[in-house]
Coordinates of C-alpha atoms and ligand atoms in Angstrom, one line a residue:
M1 CA 107.7 70.7 95.0
N2 CA 109.9 67.8 95.8
D3 CA 113.1 69.5 97.0
L4 CA 111.8 72.4 98.6
A5 CA 113.5 71.5 101.9
A6 CA 116.8 70.8 100.2
L7 CA 116.3 74.1 98.2
K8 CA 115.9 75.7 101.5
A9 CA 118.8 74.2 103.3
D10 CA 120.9 75.6 100.2
L11 CA 119.5 79.1 100.7
E12 CA 119.8 79.5 104.4
G13 CA 120.6 82.8 105.6
L14 CA 118.5 84.6 102.7
A15 CA 115.1 86.0 103.4
I16 CA 112.8 83.1 102.7
E17 CA 109.0 83.7 102.8
D18 CA 106.6 80.6 102.8
N19 CA 103.6 82.2 104.7
P20 CA 100.9 81.1 102.2
Q21 CA 98.9 84.3 102.2
I22 CA 102.1 86.4 101.4
V23 CA 103.4 83.8 98.8
R24 CA 100.1 84.1 97.1
Q25 CA 100.0 87.8 97.2
K26 CA 103.7 87.8 95.7
S27 CA 102.8 85.3 92.9
R28 CA 100.0 87.8 91.6
D29 CA 100.1 90.9 89.4
F30 CA 97.3 92.8 87.6
F31 CA 96.3 89.9 85.7
W32 CA 92.9 90.3 86.9
Y33 CA 92.2 93.3 84.3
S34 CA 91.4 90.4 82.2
P35 CA 88.4 88.1 82.8
V36 CA 90.0 85.5 80.6
L37 CA 93.3 85.5 82.7
K38 CA 91.2 85.7 85.8
R39 CA 89.7 82.4 85.0
Q40 CA 93.1 80.8 83.8
L41 CA 95.4 82.1 86.4
D42 CA 93.5 82.7 89.7
E43 CA 95.1 79.6 91.3
V44 CA 98.6 80.3 90.1
C45 CA 100.9 80.2 93.1
A46 CA 104.8 79.8 94.1
D47 CA 106.1 77.6 96.8
I48 CA 108.2 80.2 98.1
V49 CA 109.3 83.7 97.8
V50 CA 113.0 84.6 98.1
T51 CA 113.8 88.4 98.4
V52 CA 117.3 89.4 97.6
T53 CA 119.5 92.4 98.5
S54 CA 122.5 91.8 96.0
E55 CA 123.6 90.3 92.8
A56 CA 125.6 87.7 94.7
E57 CA 122.5 86.7 96.4
V58 CA 120.8 86.4 93.0
I59 CA 123.4 84.2 91.9
R60 CA 123.2 82.1 95.0
V61 CA 119.5 81.6 94.4
L62 CA 119.8 80.8 90.7
R63 CA 122.7 78.3 91.4
A64 CA 120.6 76.4 93.8
C65 CA 117.4 76.3 91.8
Y66 CA 119.3 75.0 88.8
A67 CA 121.0 72.4 90.9
H68 CA 117.3 71.3 92.3
D69 CA 115.4 72.0 88.7
V70 CA 113.1 74.6 90.6
P71 CA 111.6 77.0 88.3
V72 CA 112.3 80.9 89.1
T73 CA 109.9 83.8 88.3
T74 CA 111.3 87.3 88.7
R75 CA 109.3 90.1 90.5
G76 CA 109.8 93.7 90.4
A77 CA 106.7 95.3 91.9
G78 CA 104.1 93.1 90.3
T79 CA 102.4 95.6 88.4
G80 CA 102.3 93.9 85.0
N81 CA 98.9 93.3 83.4
Y82 CA 99.2 89.8 81.6
G83 CA 100.1 87.7 84.5
Q84 CA 103.8 88.3 83.4
A85 CA 105.3 87.8 86.7
M86 CA 103.1 84.9 87.9
P87 CA 104.8 81.5 88.4
L88 CA 102.7 79.2 86.2
S89 CA 105.1 76.2 87.4
G90 CA 105.2 77.1 91.0
G91 CA 108.7 77.3 92.4
V92 CA 110.5 80.3 93.5
V93 CA 109.4 83.9 93.3
L94 CA 112.7 85.9 93.0
N95 CA 111.8 89.3 94.7
L96 CA 114.1 92.2 93.7
A97 CA 112.1 95.0 95.3
D98 CA 114.9 95.3 98.0
M99 CA 117.7 95.6 95.4
N100 CA 116.8 99.4 94.8
K101 CA 119.7 101.4 94.9
V102 CA 120.4 104.3 92.5
L103 CA 124.0 103.8 92.0
E104 CA 125.1 106.8 89.9
V105 CA 123.8 109.9 88.1
S106 CA 125.9 111.5 85.3
T107 CA 125.2 113.8 82.3
G108 CA 122.4 112.1 80.5
V109 CA 122.9 108.7 82.2
V110 CA 121.5 106.9 85.2
R111 CA 122.7 103.6 86.5
A112 CA 120.4 101.7 89.2
E113 CA 119.8 98.4 90.6
A114 CA 116.8 96.5 88.9
G115 CA 114.4 96.9 91.8
A116 CA 114.8 100.8 92.1
I117 CA 111.5 102.4 91.6
M118 CA 111.2 104.9 88.7
S119 CA 110.1 107.7 90.6
T120 CA 113.0 107.2 93.0
I121 CA 115.5 107.3 90.2
D122 CA 113.9 110.5 89.2
D123 CA 114.3 111.9 92.7
A124 CA 118.0 111.0 92.5
A125 CA 118.5 112.6 89.0
R126 CA 116.4 115.8 89.6
P127 CA 119.0 117.9 91.7
S128 CA 121.1 117.5 88.2
G129 CA 118.2 119.0 86.3
Q130 CA 117.4 115.7 84.5
E131 CA 114.7 113.0 84.6
L132 CA 114.1 109.4 82.9
R133 CA 113.1 110.1 79.1
L134 CA 109.9 107.6 79.6
H135 CA 107.9 105.8 82.3
P136 CA 105.1 103.8 82.6
S137 CA 101.8 105.4 84.5
T138 CA 103.1 103.1 87.5
Y139 CA 105.9 105.5 87.7
R140 CA 105.5 105.7 91.6
T141 CA 105.3 102.0 92.1
A142 CA 106.9 100.0 89.2
T143 CA 110.7 99.0 89.3
I144 CA 113.1 99.9 86.4
G145 CA 113.8 96.2 85.9
G146 CA 110.3 95.4 85.6
F147 CA 109.7 98.1 83.0
V148 CA 112.7 96.9 80.9
A149 CA 111.4 93.3 81.2
G150 CA 107.8 93.7 80.9
G151 CA 107.0 97.3 79.8
S152 CA 106.6 98.7 76.5
G153 CA 106.4 102.6 76.6
G154 CA 104.6 105.2 78.2
V155 CA 104.7 108.8 79.4
G156 CA 107.4 110.4 77.3
S157 CA 106.9 108.1 74.4
I158 CA 105.3 111.2 72.3
N159 CA 108.9 112.2 72.2
W160 CA 111.1 109.3 72.6
G161 CA 109.1 106.4 71.0
G162 CA 109.0 103.0 72.7
L163 CA 111.1 101.5 75.4
R164 CA 112.8 98.9 72.9
D165 CA 113.7 101.6 70.4
F166 CA 117.3 102.0 70.1
G167 CA 118.9 104.2 72.7
N168 CA 116.1 104.3 75.2
I169 CA 117.9 101.5 77.2
L170 CA 121.9 101.8 77.5
R171 CA 123.2 98.8 79.2
L172 CA 121.9 95.9 81.4
R173 CA 123.6 93.5 83.7
V174 CA 122.0 90.2 83.5
V175 CA 122.5 86.8 85.5
T176 CA 122.2 83.6 83.7
M177 CA 120.4 80.4 84.9
E178 CA 123.1 77.6 84.6
A179 CA 125.0 75.4 86.9
E180 CA 127.4 78.5 87.4
P181 CA 125.4 81.6 86.6
R182 CA 127.3 84.1 84.6
I183 CA 127.1 87.8 84.6
L184 CA 126.8 89.3 81.1
E185 CA 126.8 93.1 80.3
L186 CA 124.6 93.9 77.4
S187 CA 124.5 96.9 75.3
G188 CA 123.5 97.9 71.6
A189 CA 121.5 95.3 69.5
D190 CA 122.3 92.7 72.4
L191 CA 119.8 94.5 74.7
H192 CA 116.9 93.0 72.5
K193 CA 117.8 89.6 73.9
V194 CA 116.3 90.3 77.2
S195 CA 114.2 93.7 76.8
H196 CA 110.5 92.9 77.2
A197 CA 111.4 89.1 77.4
Y198 CA 109.4 88.7 80.8
G199 CA 112.4 87.4 82.4
T200 CA 112.4 84.3 80.7
N201 CA 116.0 84.2 79.6
G202 CA 117.8 85.9 82.4
V203 CA 117.6 88.2 85.6
I204 CA 118.4 91.7 85.1
T205 CA 120.4 93.1 88.0
E206 CA 121.4 96.5 87.0
V207 CA 120.0 98.9 84.3
T208 CA 121.7 101.8 82.9
M209 CA 119.1 104.5 81.3
P210 CA 119.5 107.7 79.3
L211 CA 118.3 110.8 81.1
T212 CA 116.7 114.1 79.4
A213 CA 116.0 117.5 80.8
A214 CA 113.5 117.6 83.9
Y215 CA 110.5 120.1 84.2
D216 CA 107.6 120.7 86.6
W217 CA 105.3 119.5 84.0
V218 CA 102.1 121.3 83.9
D219 CA 98.9 118.9 84.2
V220 CA 96.2 120.1 81.6
L221 CA 92.6 118.7 80.8
T222 CA 91.0 120.0 77.7
G223 CA 87.2 119.3 76.9
F224 CA 85.6 118.6 73.6
D225 CA 82.2 118.0 72.3
S226 CA 83.1 114.9 70.7
F227 CA 85.9 112.3 70.7
A228 CA 86.6 112.9 67.0
E229 CA 87.5 116.4 67.9
A230 CA 89.8 115.4 71.0
A231 CA 91.6 113.0 68.8
R232 CA 92.1 115.5 65.9
F233 CA 93.3 118.1 68.6
A234 CA 95.7 115.4 69.9
D235 CA 97.3 114.7 66.6
A236 CA 97.5 118.3 65.7
L237 CA 99.1 119.0 69.0
A238 CA 101.5 115.9 68.7
N239 CA 102.6 117.5 65.2
Q240 CA 103.6 121.0 66.9
D241 CA 107.4 120.6 66.8
G242 CA 108.0 123.6 68.8
L243 CA 105.5 122.8 71.7
L244 CA 107.1 120.4 74.4
L245 CA 104.7 118.1 75.7
K246 CA 105.3 114.6 77.7
E247 CA 101.8 113.2 77.5
I248 CA 98.8 113.3 75.0
A249 CA 95.8 111.1 75.6
P250 CA 92.5 111.8 74.1
I251 CA 89.7 109.8 76.1
A252 CA 86.1 109.4 75.1
A253 CA 83.0 110.5 77.1
P254 CA 81.7 109.5 79.5
V255 CA 85.0 107.7 80.7
P256 CA 86.6 111.0 82.1
H257 CA 83.4 112.1 84.1
D258 CA 82.4 108.7 85.1
Y259 CA 85.9 107.1 86.3
F260 CA 88.1 110.1 87.2
L261 CA 86.2 110.8 90.4
R262 CA 88.6 113.3 91.8
H263 CA 88.7 115.2 88.6
Q264 CA 85.0 115.0 88.1
K265 CA 84.2 118.4 89.3
F266 CA 85.9 119.9 86.2
I267 CA 84.3 117.5 83.6
R268 CA 80.9 117.4 81.9
R269 CA 79.5 113.8 81.5
D270 CA 79.2 114.4 77.6
Q271 CA 82.6 115.7 77.4
S272 CA 85.6 113.8 75.8
V273 CA 88.8 114.9 77.2
C274 CA 92.7 115.3 76.2
A275 CA 94.6 114.6 79.1
L276 CA 98.1 116.3 78.7
M277 CA 101.5 117.2 80.5
V278 CA 102.9 120.5 78.8
A279 CA 106.5 122.2 79.9
P280 CA 105.7 125.3 81.8
F281 CA 107.5 127.5 79.4
A282 CA 105.3 126.1 76.8
M283 CA 102.0 127.0 78.5
D284 CA 101.6 130.5 76.7
A285 CA 102.1 128.9 73.3
F286 CA 100.1 125.9 74.1
S287 CA 97.2 128.1 74.9
A288 CA 97.7 130.2 71.9
F289 CA 97.6 126.9 69.7
A290 CA 94.3 125.7 71.5
S291 CA 92.3 128.9 70.8
R292 CA 93.5 129.0 67.3
F293 CA 92.3 125.3 66.9
G294 CA 89.1 126.2 68.2
G295 CA 86.2 124.1 70.1
V296 CA 89.0 123.5 72.9
E297 CA 87.8 124.2 76.2
I298 CA 90.6 124.4 79.1
L299 CA 88.9 122.4 82.1
Y300 CA 92.0 122.4 84.2
R301 CA 95.6 123.5 84.5
S302 CA 97.7 122.6 87.6
D303 CA 99.8 125.7 87.1
L304 CA 96.7 128.0 87.8
A305 CA 94.7 125.8 90.1
S306 CA 94.1 126.7 93.5
D307 CA 95.6 124.6 96.4
E308 CA 92.0 123.7 97.4
D309 CA 91.4 122.5 93.8
K310 CA 94.6 120.6 93.6
Q311 CA 93.9 118.8 97.0
G312 CA 93.9 115.0 96.4
L313 CA 94.1 114.9 92.6
P314 CA 96.1 112.5 91.2
P315 CA 98.8 113.5 88.5
V316 CA 97.6 113.4 85.1
Y317 CA 99.8 110.5 84.0
E318 CA 97.7 108.6 86.6
L319 CA 94.8 109.2 84.4
A320 CA 96.4 107.9 81.4
W321 CA 97.8 104.8 80.0
N322 CA 96.7 101.7 82.1
H323 CA 95.5 103.9 84.8
T324 CA 92.6 104.8 82.8
T325 CA 91.4 101.2 82.7
L326 CA 92.2 100.9 86.4
R327 CA 90.1 103.9 87.4
G328 CA 87.2 102.5 85.3
L329 CA 87.7 99.2 87.0
R330 CA 87.5 100.8 90.5
V331 CA 83.9 102.1 89.6
D332 CA 82.8 99.1 87.4
P333 CA 84.8 95.7 88.0
T334 CA 83.2 94.1 84.9
L335 CA 85.0 96.4 82.4
T336 CA 88.3 95.3 80.7
Y337 CA 90.2 96.8 77.8
L338 CA 92.3 96.0 74.6
Q339 CA 95.7 97.3 73.5
V340 CA 95.5 98.5 69.8
L341 CA 97.9 100.0 67.3
Y342 CA 96.3 102.6 64.8
P343 CA 99.0 102.7 62.1
F344 CA 100.2 106.0 60.6
P345 CA 99.2 107.8 58.4
D346 CA 95.5 107.3 58.8
H347 CA 95.7 106.6 62.6
V348 CA 93.2 109.1 63.6
E349 CA 90.5 108.2 61.0
K350 CA 90.9 104.6 61.8
A351 CA 90.5 105.4 65.6
V352 CA 87.5 107.5 65.3
H353 CA 85.8 105.1 62.7
L354 CA 86.0 102.2 65.5
A355 CA 85.0 104.4 68.2
E356 CA 81.8 105.2 66.3
L357 CA 81.2 101.6 65.0
L358 CA 81.6 100.1 68.7
G359 CA 80.0 103.0 70.5
D360 CA 79.6 102.9 74.3
E361 CA 80.7 99.1 74.2
A362 CA 84.3 100.4 73.8
P363 CA 84.8 103.9 74.7
A364 CA 88.1 105.1 73.0
H365 CA 91.2 106.0 74.8
L366 CA 94.2 106.8 72.7
E367 CA 98.0 107.3 73.5
F368 CA 99.9 109.5 71.1
V369 CA 103.3 108.2 70.7
R370 CA 106.5 108.7 68.4
F371 CA 106.6 105.5 66.3
D372 CA 109.8 105.3 64.0
G373 CA 109.8 109.0 63.6
R374 CA 106.3 109.6 63.0
N375 CA 103.4 110.5 65.3
T376 CA 100.8 108.1 65.6
C377 CA 98.6 106.5 68.4
F378 CA 98.1 103.5 70.4
G379 CA 94.8 102.8 72.0
L380 CA 93.5 101.3 75.3
P381 CA 89.8 101.3 74.6
I382 CA 87.8 100.2 77.7
I383 CA 85.6 97.3 76.9
R384 CA 82.3 96.9 78.4
Y385 CA 82.6 93.1 78.7
S386 CA 80.0 90.6 78.0
S387 CA 81.6 87.3 77.0
E388 CA 84.8 85.8 75.6
D389 CA 83.2 85.2 72.3
R390 CA 82.5 88.9 72.0
L391 CA 85.8 90.0 73.1
E392 CA 87.4 87.7 70.4
E393 CA 84.9 89.5 67.9
I394 CA 85.9 92.9 69.0
I395 CA 89.5 92.0 68.5
R396 CA 88.7 90.8 64.8
I397 CA 86.7 93.8 64.0
H398 CA 89.9 95.9 64.9
E399 CA 92.3 93.7 63.0
D400 CA 90.0 93.4 59.9
R401 CA 90.3 97.2 59.7
G402 CA 94.1 97.1 59.8
C403 CA 94.4 97.9 63.6
P404 CA 96.7 95.2 65.2
V405 CA 95.8 94.2 68.7
F406 CA 98.4 93.2 71.3
N407 CA 96.1 90.8 73.4
P408 CA 96.1 91.6 77.0
H409 CA 94.1 88.6 77.5
C410 CA 97.1 86.3 76.7
Y411 CA 100.0 85.4 79.1
T412 CA 102.6 84.5 76.6
L413 CA 105.1 87.0 74.8
E414 CA 104.1 86.1 71.5
E415 CA 100.3 86.2 71.8
G416 CA 100.7 89.6 73.7
G417 CA 103.0 90.8 71.0
M418 CA 103.8 90.3 67.3
K419 CA 102.4 86.7 67.0
Q420 CA 105.7 85.2 66.0
T421 CA 108.7 83.7 67.3
D422 CA 111.5 86.2 68.5
A423 CA 114.5 84.5 67.2
V424 CA 116.8 86.5 69.2
Q425 CA 115.2 86.0 72.5
L426 CA 114.8 82.3 71.8
A427 CA 118.5 81.9 70.9
F428 CA 119.5 83.7 74.1
K429 CA 117.0 81.3 76.1
K430 CA 118.8 78.3 74.8
E431 CA 122.1 79.6 76.0
A432 CA 121.3 81.5 79.2
D433 CA 118.4 79.2 80.7
P434 CA 119.4 75.7 79.1
K435 CA 116.9 74.0 81.5
G436 CA 113.9 76.3 80.8
L437 CA 113.4 77.1 84.5
L438 CA 113.0 81.0 84.0
N439 CA 109.3 82.0 84.2
P440 CA 108.1 78.9 82.5
G441 CA 105.1 78.9 80.1
K442 CA 105.5 82.5 78.9
M443 CA 107.6 81.9 75.8
I444 CA 105.7 79.6 73.3
A445 CA 108.7 79.2 71.0
W446 CA 110.4 77.6 73.7
E447 CA 107.6 75.4 75.2
N448 CA 106.2 74.4 71.7
P449 CA 108.3 75.2 68.6
D450 CA 105.7 73.8 66.5
F451 CA 102.7 76.2 67.7
D452 CA 101.0 77.7 64.7
F453 CA 100.8 81.2 65.3
S454 CA 98.6 81.6 62.2
S455 CA 95.7 79.3 63.8
D456 CA 92.9 80.9 65.8
Q457 CA 94.0 78.7 68.7
T458 CA 95.2 80.4 72.1
Y459 CA 98.3 78.5 73.6
L460 CA 97.5 76.8 76.9
F461 CA 100.7 76.1 79.0
P462 CA 100.5 72.3 79.9
G463 CA 102.1 73.1 83.3
L464 CA 99.0 75.1 84.4
A465 CA 97.2 71.8 84.8
R466 CA 99.2 71.6 88.0
Ligands
LIG1 P1 106.6 93.2 87.4 O1 105.2 93.1 87.1 O2 107.2 92.8 88.8 O3 107.3 92.3 86.2 C1 107.0 92.5 84.8 C2 107.7 91.4 84.0 O4 109.2 91.6 84.2 C3 107.6 89.9 84.7 O5 107.5 89.0 83.4 C4 108.8 89.7 85.4 O6 109.1 88.3 85.8 C5 109.8 90.5 84.7 N1 110.8 91.1 85.6 C6 110.6 92.0 86.6 N2 112.0 92.2 87.0 C7 112.7 91.5 86.4 C8 114.3 91.5 86.3 N3 115.1 92.5 87.2 N4 115.0 90.8 85.5 C9 114.2 89.9 84.6 N5 112.7 89.8 84.6 C10 112.2 90.8 85.6 N6 103.2 99.4 81.2 C11 103.8 100.1 80.2 O7 104.7 99.7 79.6 N7 103.3 101.4 80.2 C12 102.4 102.0 81.0 O8 101.9 103.1 80.8 C13 101.9 101.1 81.9 N8 100.9 101.4 82.8 C14 100.2 100.8 83.6 C15 99.3 101.1 84.6 C16 98.7 100.3 85.5 C17 97.6 100.9 86.4 C18 99.1 98.9 85.5 C19 98.6 98.1 86.6 C20 100.1 98.5 84.7 C21 100.8 99.3 83.7 N9 101.6 98.9 82.9 C22 102.3 99.7 82.2 C23 102.4 97.6 83.1 C24 103.4 97.7 84.2 O9 103.1 98.6 85.4 C25 104.7 98.1 83.7 O10 105.2 97.4 82.6 C26 105.8 98.0 84.8 O11 107.0 98.6 84.4 C27 106.2 96.9 85.4 O12 107.1 96.9 86.4 P2 107.0 96.0 87.8 O13 108.3 96.2 88.6 O14 105.7 96.0 88.4 O15 107.4 94.6 87.0

C-alpha cells in the first residue's frame, strides 16, 4: 500500500496494529470451512488493523482512508464463514471488538454498540426478564454488528423467522465512507440497505434490537432409529403451537455419536438425533407429545441431568447450526458443508429424499425455522468432500430437486445468497461508498455490473491477483 506511512500519521493516537502475525490473524475468519475458499483466500491479508473504541474514531478512520484511497474491511469477532470479513484488497481491517457497550435496555428493546457480544447483551437484558429473540450458535463469541451485517438467523428462528424479516432489527446507526463521513439512522425498510451487506456500504456503529421473554431453556436430545423419523418428529413438534421451543435440529447418524464427543456417552452410533431447546414450563407437555408421537427416546435433558453428567457439556445450541459442522471438522478436517433451503410444504419429503439419495456422503442436518409464517427447514448437510467437481454436482443434485443452495463456498454476497443483484444495497453503496473502498470484492453488482448470474461461472475478484 503506497500511502501507509501517511495514513498512519493521520491516524496517530489510535490503536494501530502492524505486527504481521496479528494482522494476518485479524484478516481471517472461518473461511477454511470451505476447501474452495481455503484455496482462494489463504493468502489474503490486510496491511494494518485499527481498533476503535467510539463512533468518533470510526469516522476518523473512514475519513483518512477515503483521503488516501485505502480499502476498509470491518470486523466484529471474525466468526463469519465465507471470508466475509477478509480484506481481499488489503488495506485496513477496522476492528470493532472494543466498541462493545450495552447502552440501554427497556421493555422489548435493547440498544448496544456494534461490537457487543450477543451473550453479553443477554446478560444485560436478563435482570429485566428479557433476552434477544434470535442469535447465531456463535452467541458467546460473535458481535451483534457482525450478526446484522453477516448473519441470517439461528437459534430462535423457529419462532421469529430470519434476521432480515421485518421487526427483527429495529434501528441501525451507520457511518458512510465519504470525504466527510455522515452518520445515518436507518429504520423500517431502510434497514435492508445494510443488513446482510457484509459491511460493503457502511459501518454499523450502533444496533437496536427487539427483546422477548427470557427462559432457562432446557437442553434436550432425543434419539431415533432413522433420520426420516427424526425429521418427521421435528416437523410435528414445530407445528405444535402450544409448545414453546427455541431450537429444533434433526441430525442424521452417525454425526451425533461421532462428532458430539462430550455428548457421545448418551448416543448410540446408529441413532439420529433431534437437538432441542424447550421452555422449562413446557417440559411436561413436551414429554407427553413425544410419547404420543412414538419411537422417541429421550437421551438427555439438562433439567434432570446430574451435575456429573452436565460437567463439561456445551449448550445444545453449540451442537446446532454451524457448530454441527465445526464439531465434525474437529474430528475430520476433510469435511465441509452446504446450506440448503427445503421449501414448504414438502420440505420434509425433500430433505429425507436427498438424505437417502446421498447417504453417508452427505449426512443430513436440518434447522427448523419459521419462514413467512410457515414452518419449514434449512439444511446444513455435512459433506464428505472429495473434489470441487463433486461438490458442484452435489449442489446441482439439490437444485434440480427444487432445493436452492446458498453456496458457502463463494465469498460474494450474490453467490452466497439469491444469485441476483440486490438493487437496494447497490444503490446505497453508490451513495455511501462512492469510491468502492468498503470490503472490496464482495458485491459483484458493484465490481462487475455485467456479470451473468445465470451462467455457471464463479465470480473471481480481480483484486485477489494481488
Ligand atoms: P464478522 O465475522 O466479524 O463479520 C461478518 C460480516 O459483517 C463481515 O462481512 C464484516 O465485514 C461485517 N461486519 C462486521 N461488523 C460490522 C459492522 N459493525 N458494520 C458493518 N459491517 C460489519 N451465522 C448465522 O447467521 N447463524 C448461525 O447460527 C451461525 N452459526 C455459526 C456457527 C459457527 C461455528 C460459525 C463459525 C459461524 C456461524 N455463523 C452463523 C456465522 C457467524 O458466526 C455469524 O454470522 C456471526 O453473527 C458473525 O458475527 P461476527 O461478529 O463474528 O462478524
